[in-house]
Amino acid sequence: MHTPPSTPSSRGPRRDLYAAGAAVLLVTVSVLVGRRIEETSRTLFVDWPPLLASWGPHAGPGTPAAVLVAVATVAHGPALAARLPWRALLPAAWGTATVWTVSLALVDGWHRGIARRLTSRYEYLQVIDRFHDIPEALRHFTQHILLDSPDNWPAHIAGHPPAATLTFVLLDRVGLRGGGWAGMWCITVGATACVAVLVTIRALADEALARRAAPFLVLAPAAVWMGTSADAYFAAVAAWSVALLALAVTRGSMWWAGASGLLFGLTCYLSYGLTLVALIAAAVLVLGRHAVRGRPVLLLPLLAGLAVVPAVFTLAGFDWWEAYHLLVTRYHQGAGGIRPYGYWVWANLACTVLITGLATAAGLRRSGAVLARRRTGPPAGRRLAFLVAAALLALLVADLSGMSKAETERIWLPFALWLLPACAFLPRPRVWLAAQALLALLLNHLLLTGW
């Protein structure tokens, strides 16, 4: 039987506001300090620090739909999430998240908001014609990573393992050509990430907490960057690798374990930094340790699945480790070698506030309180708080690495999505949901985001 989250004390809501206020202060300081650095040394390489964006108030064809989705989700989302049958809730969450993301993207119009996003000089669609012979391209992939190499790859191709580029090459091969199809692929697949997180919470904690988290996952400010960014697609693959692992350890399924390993292997070949998703996966194994001890054979298909994608790429001639070391050099050859670590190591966290919202700041405070009361709080709440803490740890490791200076509002989407379930601990969800929606709408209508 489910034990509901403990009733907040009279001081709880006040402390939530303190946490949200601290988040606002962090963002404000990062903006002011960032603008000062740009005025004096111009070493941040962003127009509106800490975001890679520029000031440009505007509206567009997506504005009415975005406002309508926001109002409807705030008004009815918590009640529907509590009442819908579970099998109906999941597609409803995916559909609403997709509409929310598309609406926000269309505030910039179809061409700027979706169709052209992945066709800029930094993006994957620029190199489709260089993969006419895929095995040959993989064998020589590392030879084009450094800036001083012949025909060096554009930034995003050089900055990721080739599975990222191959996704768009294969879309082109099956007839889904151009930025419009690529953008909609990233949005529709990326929106499934919220479903994966819900499945994970239900498997490891309980269904009631998953239902409380659902509206916050759907109406996340992160949707501003989920549409349209390849990182949304990466986030979904990573999230499903964790979700399938949660199902494997809670149901004792060899098939789910193998599929989880396969997706995690793919995740590592979509983005080097997403190897840190292993920390979230480790939290799943810790939470499901009794099932794993009872059936340790589950680790065999997990490891077998994990080996598939690395084996395929290695046999094709791509060396992941060599490519990563070359990427580190490439990173320091460009803006990454100039951007000041002393600013970005904390300003990145301000970016995280902007993609996860003030509700998440308050939710993280409550998650910390749940973990601190680990012997007295409901077990389901402790398990959810532990999972959120693992995601926060992964994000902090990425931050301290120095390989994520700026653009983390996009790069950290796969980690940020796992912080949003902390909002399940909040009372008065409609108030916090309204704050989330308002933040997303303001960001998308006041700033011109890009990468």
Coordinates of C-alpha atoms in Angstrom, one line a residue:
M1 CA 0.0 0.0 0.0
H2 CA 1.3 3.4 -0.9
T3 CA 2.3 5.8 1.9
P4 CA 1.8 9.4 0.7
P5 CA 4.6 12.0 1.1
S6 CA 4.7 13.4 4.5
T7 CA 2.5 16.5 5.1
P8 CA 4.6 19.7 5.0
S9 CA 5.1 21.7 8.1
S10 CA 4.0 25.3 8.3
R11 CA 7.7 26.2 7.7
G12 CA 7.9 24.0 4.6
P13 CA 6.3 26.3 2.1
R14 CA 8.3 29.2 3.4
R15 CA 11.6 27.3 3.0
D16 CA 10.4 26.4 -0.6
L17 CA 10.2 30.1 -1.3
Y18 CA 13.7 30.6 0.2
A19 CA 15.0 27.9 -2.2
A20 CA 13.3 29.5 -5.2
G21 CA 14.6 32.9 -4.1
A22 CA 18.1 31.6 -3.9
A23 CA 17.7 30.2 -7.4
V24 CA 16.5 33.6 -8.7
L25 CA 19.5 35.3 -7.0
L26 CA 21.9 32.8 -8.7
V27 CA 20.4 33.6 -12.1
T28 CA 20.5 37.3 -11.5
V29 CA 24.1 37.3 -10.3
S30 CA 25.1 35.2 -13.3
V31 CA 23.5 37.6 -15.7
L32 CA 25.0 40.7 -14.1
V33 CA 28.5 39.2 -13.7
G34 CA 28.3 37.7 -17.2
R35 CA 27.4 41.0 -18.8
R36 CA 30.3 42.7 -17.0
I37 CA 32.8 40.0 -18.2
E38 CA 31.5 40.4 -21.8
E39 CA 31.8 44.2 -21.6
T40 CA 35.4 44.1 -20.3
S41 CA 37.0 41.0 -21.9
R42 CA 34.4 39.3 -24.2
T43 CA 35.6 35.8 -23.2
L44 CA 32.2 34.2 -22.6
F45 CA 31.2 34.0 -26.3
V46 CA 27.5 34.4 -25.5
D47 CA 25.3 37.4 -26.1
W48 CA 23.0 37.0 -23.1
P49 CA 25.0 35.2 -20.4
P50 CA 24.6 32.7 -19.0
L51 CA 22.5 31.5 -22.0
L52 CA 23.6 31.2 -25.5
A53 CA 20.9 33.6 -26.6
S54 CA 20.2 37.2 -27.5
W55 CA 17.6 39.7 -26.4
G56 CA 14.7 39.8 -28.9
P57 CA 11.1 40.1 -27.6
H58 CA 8.9 38.5 -30.2
A59 CA 5.8 36.4 -30.7
G60 CA 4.8 33.9 -33.4
P61 CA 2.4 31.4 -34.7
G62 CA 3.1 29.1 -31.7
T63 CA 2.2 31.7 -29.1
P64 CA -1.5 31.1 -28.8
A65 CA -1.0 27.3 -28.7
A66 CA 1.8 27.6 -26.1
V67 CA -0.4 29.8 -23.8
L68 CA -3.4 27.4 -24.2
V69 CA -1.3 24.3 -23.4
A70 CA 0.2 26.1 -20.4
V71 CA -3.2 27.2 -19.0
A72 CA -4.8 23.9 -19.6
T73 CA -2.0 21.9 -18.0
V74 CA -1.8 24.2 -15.0
A75 CA -5.6 24.0 -14.5
H76 CA -6.2 20.3 -15.2
G77 CA -2.9 18.6 -15.3
P78 CA -2.6 17.5 -11.6
A79 CA -6.2 16.2 -11.5
L80 CA -5.9 14.3 -14.8
A81 CA -2.5 12.9 -13.8
A82 CA -4.1 11.6 -10.6
R83 CA -7.2 10.1 -12.3
L84 CA -6.3 8.8 -15.7
P85 CA -5.6 5.1 -16.0
W86 CA -1.8 4.5 -16.1
R87 CA -1.9 3.2 -19.6
A88 CA -3.7 6.4 -20.7
L89 CA -1.5 8.7 -18.7
L90 CA 1.7 7.8 -20.5
P91 CA 0.6 8.6 -24.0
A92 CA -1.2 11.7 -22.7
A93 CA 2.0 12.9 -21.1
W94 CA 4.0 12.2 -24.3
G95 CA 1.3 13.9 -26.5
T96 CA 1.1 17.0 -24.3
A97 CA 4.9 17.3 -24.0
T98 CA 5.2 17.1 -27.7
V99 CA 2.5 19.8 -28.3
W100 CA 4.1 22.0 -25.6
T101 CA 7.5 21.7 -27.2
V102 CA 6.3 22.2 -30.8
S103 CA 4.2 25.3 -29.7
L104 CA 7.2 26.9 -28.0
A105 CA 9.4 26.1 -31.1
L106 CA 6.8 27.7 -33.4
V107 CA 7.0 31.0 -31.4
D108 CA 10.0 31.5 -33.6
G109 CA 8.2 30.3 -36.7
W110 CA 8.5 27.0 -38.6
H111 CA 11.8 27.8 -40.4
R112 CA 13.7 29.4 -37.5
G113 CA 12.1 27.4 -34.8
I114 CA 12.3 23.9 -36.3
A115 CA 13.4 23.5 -40.0
R116 CA 16.6 25.5 -39.8
R117 CA 17.8 24.5 -36.4
L118 CA 19.8 21.5 -37.4
T119 CA 21.0 22.9 -40.7
S120 CA 23.3 25.7 -39.4
R121 CA 27.1 25.5 -40.1
Y122 CA 27.6 23.8 -36.7
E123 CA 25.0 21.1 -37.2
Y124 CA 24.7 17.5 -38.3
L125 CA 22.9 18.0 -41.6
Q126 CA 25.9 19.9 -43.0
V127 CA 27.8 16.7 -43.4
I128 CA 25.2 14.3 -44.7
D129 CA 27.0 14.1 -48.1
R130 CA 30.3 13.1 -46.5
F131 CA 28.7 9.9 -45.2
H132 CA 27.8 8.4 -48.6
D133 CA 30.2 5.6 -47.7
I134 CA 29.5 5.0 -44.0
P135 CA 32.2 2.5 -43.2
E136 CA 34.8 4.8 -44.9
A137 CA 33.5 7.8 -43.0
L138 CA 33.8 5.9 -39.7
R139 CA 37.3 4.7 -40.3
H140 CA 38.5 8.3 -40.9
F141 CA 36.2 10.0 -38.5
T142 CA 38.9 10.9 -36.0
Q143 CA 41.1 12.4 -38.7
H144 CA 38.8 15.4 -39.0
I145 CA 38.2 16.3 -35.3
L146 CA 41.0 18.8 -34.7
L147 CA 40.6 22.3 -36.0
D148 CA 43.9 22.1 -37.9
S149 CA 43.0 18.8 -39.6
P150 CA 41.9 18.8 -43.3
D151 CA 38.2 19.2 -43.8
N152 CA 37.6 19.4 -40.0
W153 CA 34.2 18.5 -38.8
P154 CA 31.8 21.3 -37.8
A155 CA 31.6 21.8 -34.0
H156 CA 28.7 19.5 -33.2
I157 CA 29.9 16.6 -35.4
A158 CA 33.4 16.8 -33.9
G159 CA 32.0 17.1 -30.4
H160 CA 30.0 13.9 -30.5
P161 CA 30.7 10.2 -31.4
P162 CA 29.4 9.3 -34.9
A163 CA 26.2 7.7 -33.8
A164 CA 24.8 11.2 -33.4
T165 CA 25.5 12.1 -37.1
L166 CA 24.6 8.7 -38.3
T167 CA 21.1 9.1 -37.0
F168 CA 20.5 12.0 -39.4
V169 CA 22.3 10.2 -42.2
L170 CA 19.9 7.3 -41.8
L171 CA 16.9 9.6 -41.7
D172 CA 18.1 11.1 -44.9
R173 CA 18.6 7.6 -46.4
V174 CA 15.0 6.5 -45.7
G175 CA 13.6 9.7 -47.3
L176 CA 13.1 11.9 -44.2
R177 CA 15.4 14.6 -45.6
G178 CA 16.0 18.1 -44.5
G179 CA 15.8 20.2 -41.3
G180 CA 12.0 19.8 -40.9
W181 CA 12.1 16.1 -40.6
A182 CA 15.2 16.1 -38.5
G183 CA 13.7 18.7 -36.1
M184 CA 10.4 16.8 -35.7
W185 CA 12.4 13.6 -35.1
C186 CA 14.2 15.3 -32.2
I187 CA 11.0 16.8 -30.8
T188 CA 8.8 13.7 -31.0
V189 CA 11.5 11.2 -29.8
G190 CA 12.7 13.7 -27.2
A191 CA 9.2 14.1 -25.7
T192 CA 9.2 10.4 -24.9
A193 CA 11.9 11.1 -22.3
C194 CA 9.2 12.2 -19.8
V195 CA 7.4 8.9 -20.3
A196 CA 10.7 7.0 -19.5
V197 CA 11.2 9.0 -16.3
L198 CA 7.6 8.3 -15.2
V199 CA 8.1 4.5 -15.9
T200 CA 11.2 4.6 -13.8
I201 CA 9.6 6.4 -10.9
R202 CA 6.7 4.0 -10.8
A203 CA 9.0 1.0 -11.0
L204 CA 11.4 2.2 -8.3
A205 CA 9.3 4.4 -6.0
D206 CA 5.5 4.2 -6.5
E207 CA 2.8 5.2 -8.9
A208 CA 1.4 8.1 -6.8
L209 CA 4.7 9.9 -6.9
A210 CA 5.0 9.3 -10.6
R211 CA 1.5 10.8 -11.1
R212 CA 2.5 13.9 -9.0
A213 CA 5.6 14.4 -11.1
A214 CA 3.9 14.0 -14.5
P215 CA 2.6 17.6 -15.0
F216 CA 6.1 19.0 -14.1
L217 CA 7.8 16.7 -16.6
V218 CA 5.3 17.7 -19.3
L219 CA 5.4 21.4 -18.7
A220 CA 9.2 21.7 -18.1
P221 CA 10.9 25.0 -19.2
A222 CA 13.5 22.6 -20.7
A223 CA 11.0 22.3 -23.6
V224 CA 12.4 25.7 -24.9
W225 CA 15.6 23.8 -25.8
M226 CA 14.1 20.4 -26.5
G227 CA 12.7 22.0 -29.6
T228 CA 14.7 21.8 -31.6
S229 CA 17.9 20.2 -30.4
A230 CA 19.6 16.8 -31.0
D231 CA 20.2 16.7 -27.3
A232 CA 16.5 16.1 -26.8
Y233 CA 16.9 12.9 -28.8
F234 CA 20.0 12.0 -26.8
A235 CA 18.0 12.7 -23.6
A236 CA 15.3 10.3 -24.6
V237 CA 17.7 7.4 -25.5
A238 CA 19.5 7.9 -22.2
A239 CA 16.2 8.1 -20.2
W240 CA 14.9 4.9 -21.8
S241 CA 18.1 3.0 -21.0
V242 CA 17.5 3.9 -17.3
A243 CA 13.8 3.1 -17.5
L244 CA 14.4 -0.3 -19.0
L245 CA 17.0 -1.1 -16.4
A246 CA 14.4 -0.1 -13.7
L247 CA 11.9 -2.5 -15.3
A248 CA 14.6 -5.2 -15.5
V249 CA 15.5 -5.1 -11.8
T250 CA 12.0 -4.8 -10.6
R251 CA 10.5 -7.5 -12.8
G252 CA 13.5 -9.8 -13.2
S253 CA 13.4 -9.5 -17.0
M254 CA 16.4 -10.6 -19.0
W255 CA 15.0 -8.9 -22.1
W256 CA 14.6 -5.6 -20.4
A257 CA 18.2 -5.9 -19.1
G258 CA 19.6 -6.6 -22.5
A259 CA 17.6 -3.7 -24.1
S260 CA 18.8 -1.4 -21.4
G261 CA 22.4 -2.3 -22.0
L262 CA 21.9 -1.8 -25.8
L263 CA 20.5 1.7 -25.3
F264 CA 23.2 2.7 -22.8
G265 CA 25.8 1.6 -25.3
L266 CA 24.1 3.7 -27.9
T267 CA 23.9 6.6 -25.5
C268 CA 27.7 6.6 -25.1
Y269 CA 28.1 6.8 -28.9
L270 CA 25.7 9.7 -29.1
S271 CA 27.5 11.9 -26.6
Y272 CA 30.8 11.4 -24.7
G273 CA 29.4 13.3 -21.7
L274 CA 26.5 10.9 -21.4
T275 CA 28.7 8.2 -20.0
L276 CA 27.8 10.0 -16.7
V277 CA 24.3 8.5 -17.1
A278 CA 26.0 5.5 -15.5
L279 CA 25.7 7.3 -12.2
I280 CA 21.9 7.3 -12.6
A281 CA 21.9 3.7 -13.7
A282 CA 24.1 2.8 -10.7
A283 CA 21.4 4.4 -8.5
V284 CA 18.8 2.1 -10.2
L285 CA 21.0 -0.9 -9.4
V286 CA 21.4 0.2 -5.8
L287 CA 17.6 0.7 -5.4
G288 CA 17.0 -2.7 -7.0
R289 CA 19.9 -4.4 -5.3
H290 CA 17.7 -7.1 -3.6
A291 CA 16.3 -8.2 -6.9
V292 CA 19.8 -8.2 -8.5
R293 CA 21.2 -10.3 -5.6
G294 CA 18.3 -12.7 -6.0
R295 CA 18.9 -13.0 -9.7
P296 CA 22.5 -11.9 -10.5
V297 CA 22.1 -13.4 -14.0
L298 CA 20.4 -10.2 -15.0
L299 CA 23.8 -8.6 -15.2
L300 CA 24.7 -10.9 -18.1
P301 CA 22.3 -9.6 -20.7
L302 CA 22.8 -6.1 -19.4
L303 CA 26.6 -6.3 -20.1
A304 CA 26.0 -8.2 -23.4
G305 CA 23.7 -5.5 -24.6
L306 CA 26.1 -2.8 -23.5
A307 CA 28.8 -4.3 -25.6
V308 CA 26.9 -4.4 -28.9
V309 CA 27.2 -0.7 -30.1
P310 CA 30.8 -0.3 -29.0
A311 CA 31.7 -3.5 -30.7
V312 CA 30.0 -2.5 -34.0
F313 CA 31.7 0.9 -34.1
T314 CA 35.1 -0.5 -33.1
L315 CA 34.9 -3.1 -35.8
A316 CA 34.0 -0.4 -38.2
G317 CA 37.2 1.4 -37.4
F318 CA 36.1 4.1 -34.9
D319 CA 38.1 4.4 -31.7
W320 CA 36.0 6.0 -29.0
W321 CA 38.9 6.8 -26.7
E322 CA 41.1 8.3 -29.4
A323 CA 38.2 10.4 -30.5
Y324 CA 37.5 11.6 -27.0
H325 CA 41.1 12.7 -26.4
L326 CA 41.1 14.5 -29.7
L327 CA 37.9 16.2 -28.8
V328 CA 39.4 17.5 -25.6
T329 CA 42.2 19.1 -27.7
R330 CA 39.6 20.5 -30.1
Y331 CA 37.6 21.9 -27.3
H332 CA 40.5 23.9 -26.0
Q333 CA 41.4 25.0 -29.6
G334 CA 38.1 26.8 -29.7
A335 CA 35.9 28.9 -27.4
G336 CA 36.1 26.3 -24.7
G337 CA 39.8 27.1 -24.2
I338 CA 39.0 30.8 -23.7
R339 CA 35.8 30.7 -21.7
P340 CA 36.7 31.3 -18.0
Y341 CA 36.1 28.2 -15.8
G342 CA 35.7 30.5 -12.8
Y343 CA 32.5 31.9 -14.2
W344 CA 31.0 28.9 -15.9
V345 CA 31.5 26.5 -13.0
W346 CA 28.7 28.3 -11.2
A347 CA 26.9 30.1 -14.0
N348 CA 26.2 26.6 -15.6
L349 CA 24.0 26.0 -12.5
A350 CA 22.1 29.1 -13.3
C351 CA 21.4 27.7 -16.7
T352 CA 20.1 24.6 -14.9
V353 CA 17.7 26.7 -12.9
L354 CA 16.4 28.2 -16.2
I355 CA 15.7 24.8 -17.8
T356 CA 14.3 23.1 -14.7
G357 CA 12.5 26.1 -13.2
L358 CA 12.0 27.5 -9.7
A359 CA 9.7 24.6 -8.8
T360 CA 12.6 22.2 -9.2
A361 CA 14.8 24.3 -6.9
A362 CA 12.1 24.0 -4.2
G363 CA 11.7 20.3 -5.0
L364 CA 15.4 19.7 -4.6
R365 CA 15.3 21.3 -1.2
R366 CA 12.5 18.9 -0.2
S367 CA 14.4 15.9 -1.7
G368 CA 17.4 16.8 0.5
A369 CA 15.1 16.9 3.5
V370 CA 13.6 13.5 2.6
L371 CA 17.1 12.0 2.4
A372 CA 18.1 13.6 5.7
R373 CA 15.1 11.9 7.3
R374 CA 15.9 8.6 5.8
R375 CA 14.7 6.6 8.8
T376 CA 11.4 8.4 9.3
G377 CA 10.1 9.3 5.8
P378 CA 8.0 7.1 3.5
P379 CA 10.2 4.6 1.7
A380 CA 8.9 5.5 -1.7
G381 CA 9.8 9.2 -1.2
R382 CA 13.4 8.2 -0.1
R383 CA 13.8 6.1 -3.2
L384 CA 12.7 8.9 -5.5
A385 CA 14.9 11.4 -3.6
F386 CA 17.9 9.0 -4.0
L387 CA 17.3 8.8 -7.8
V388 CA 17.1 12.6 -8.0
A389 CA 20.3 12.9 -6.0
A390 CA 22.1 10.6 -8.4
A391 CA 21.1 12.8 -11.4
L392 CA 22.2 15.9 -9.5
L393 CA 25.6 14.2 -8.8
A394 CA 26.0 13.4 -12.5
L395 CA 25.3 17.0 -13.4
L396 CA 27.8 18.3 -10.9
V397 CA 30.5 16.0 -12.1
A398 CA 29.8 17.3 -15.7
D399 CA 30.1 20.8 -14.3
L400 CA 33.4 20.3 -12.5
S401 CA 34.9 18.5 -15.5
G402 CA 35.3 21.9 -17.3
M403 CA 34.1 20.3 -20.5
S404 CA 30.7 22.0 -20.3
K405 CA 31.4 25.7 -20.3
A406 CA 28.3 27.4 -21.7
E407 CA 25.4 26.0 -23.7
T408 CA 24.5 23.7 -20.8
E409 CA 20.9 24.7 -21.2
R410 CA 21.0 22.3 -24.1
I411 CA 23.9 19.9 -23.3
W412 CA 22.6 19.0 -19.8
L413 CA 19.0 18.2 -20.9
P414 CA 19.6 14.5 -20.3
F415 CA 20.5 15.2 -16.7
A416 CA 18.0 18.0 -16.0
L417 CA 15.0 15.8 -16.8
W418 CA 15.8 13.6 -13.8
L419 CA 15.8 16.6 -11.5
L420 CA 12.2 17.5 -12.4
P421 CA 10.6 14.6 -10.4
A422 CA 11.7 16.4 -7.2
C423 CA 8.6 18.5 -7.8
A424 CA 6.5 15.6 -6.8
F425 CA 7.3 16.5 -3.2
L426 CA 5.8 20.0 -3.5
P427 CA 2.4 21.0 -2.1
R428 CA 0.1 23.2 -4.1
P429 CA 1.3 21.9 -7.5
R430 CA -0.8 24.3 -9.6
V431 CA 1.0 27.3 -8.2
W432 CA 4.4 25.8 -8.9
L433 CA 3.3 24.6 -12.4
A434 CA 2.1 28.1 -13.2
A435 CA 5.6 29.4 -12.3
Q436 CA 7.2 26.8 -14.6
A437 CA 4.9 27.7 -17.5
L438 CA 5.5 31.4 -17.0
L439 CA 9.2 31.0 -17.0
A440 CA 9.2 29.0 -20.2
L441 CA 6.9 31.5 -22.0
L442 CA 9.0 34.4 -20.9
L443 CA 12.3 32.8 -22.0
N444 CA 10.9 31.9 -25.3
H445 CA 9.2 35.2 -26.1
L446 CA 11.9 37.5 -24.7
L447 CA 15.1 35.7 -26.0
L448 CA 16.2 34.4 -29.3
T449 CA 17.9 31.1 -28.4
G450 CA 20.4 29.3 -30.6
W451 CA 23.5 27.2 -30.7

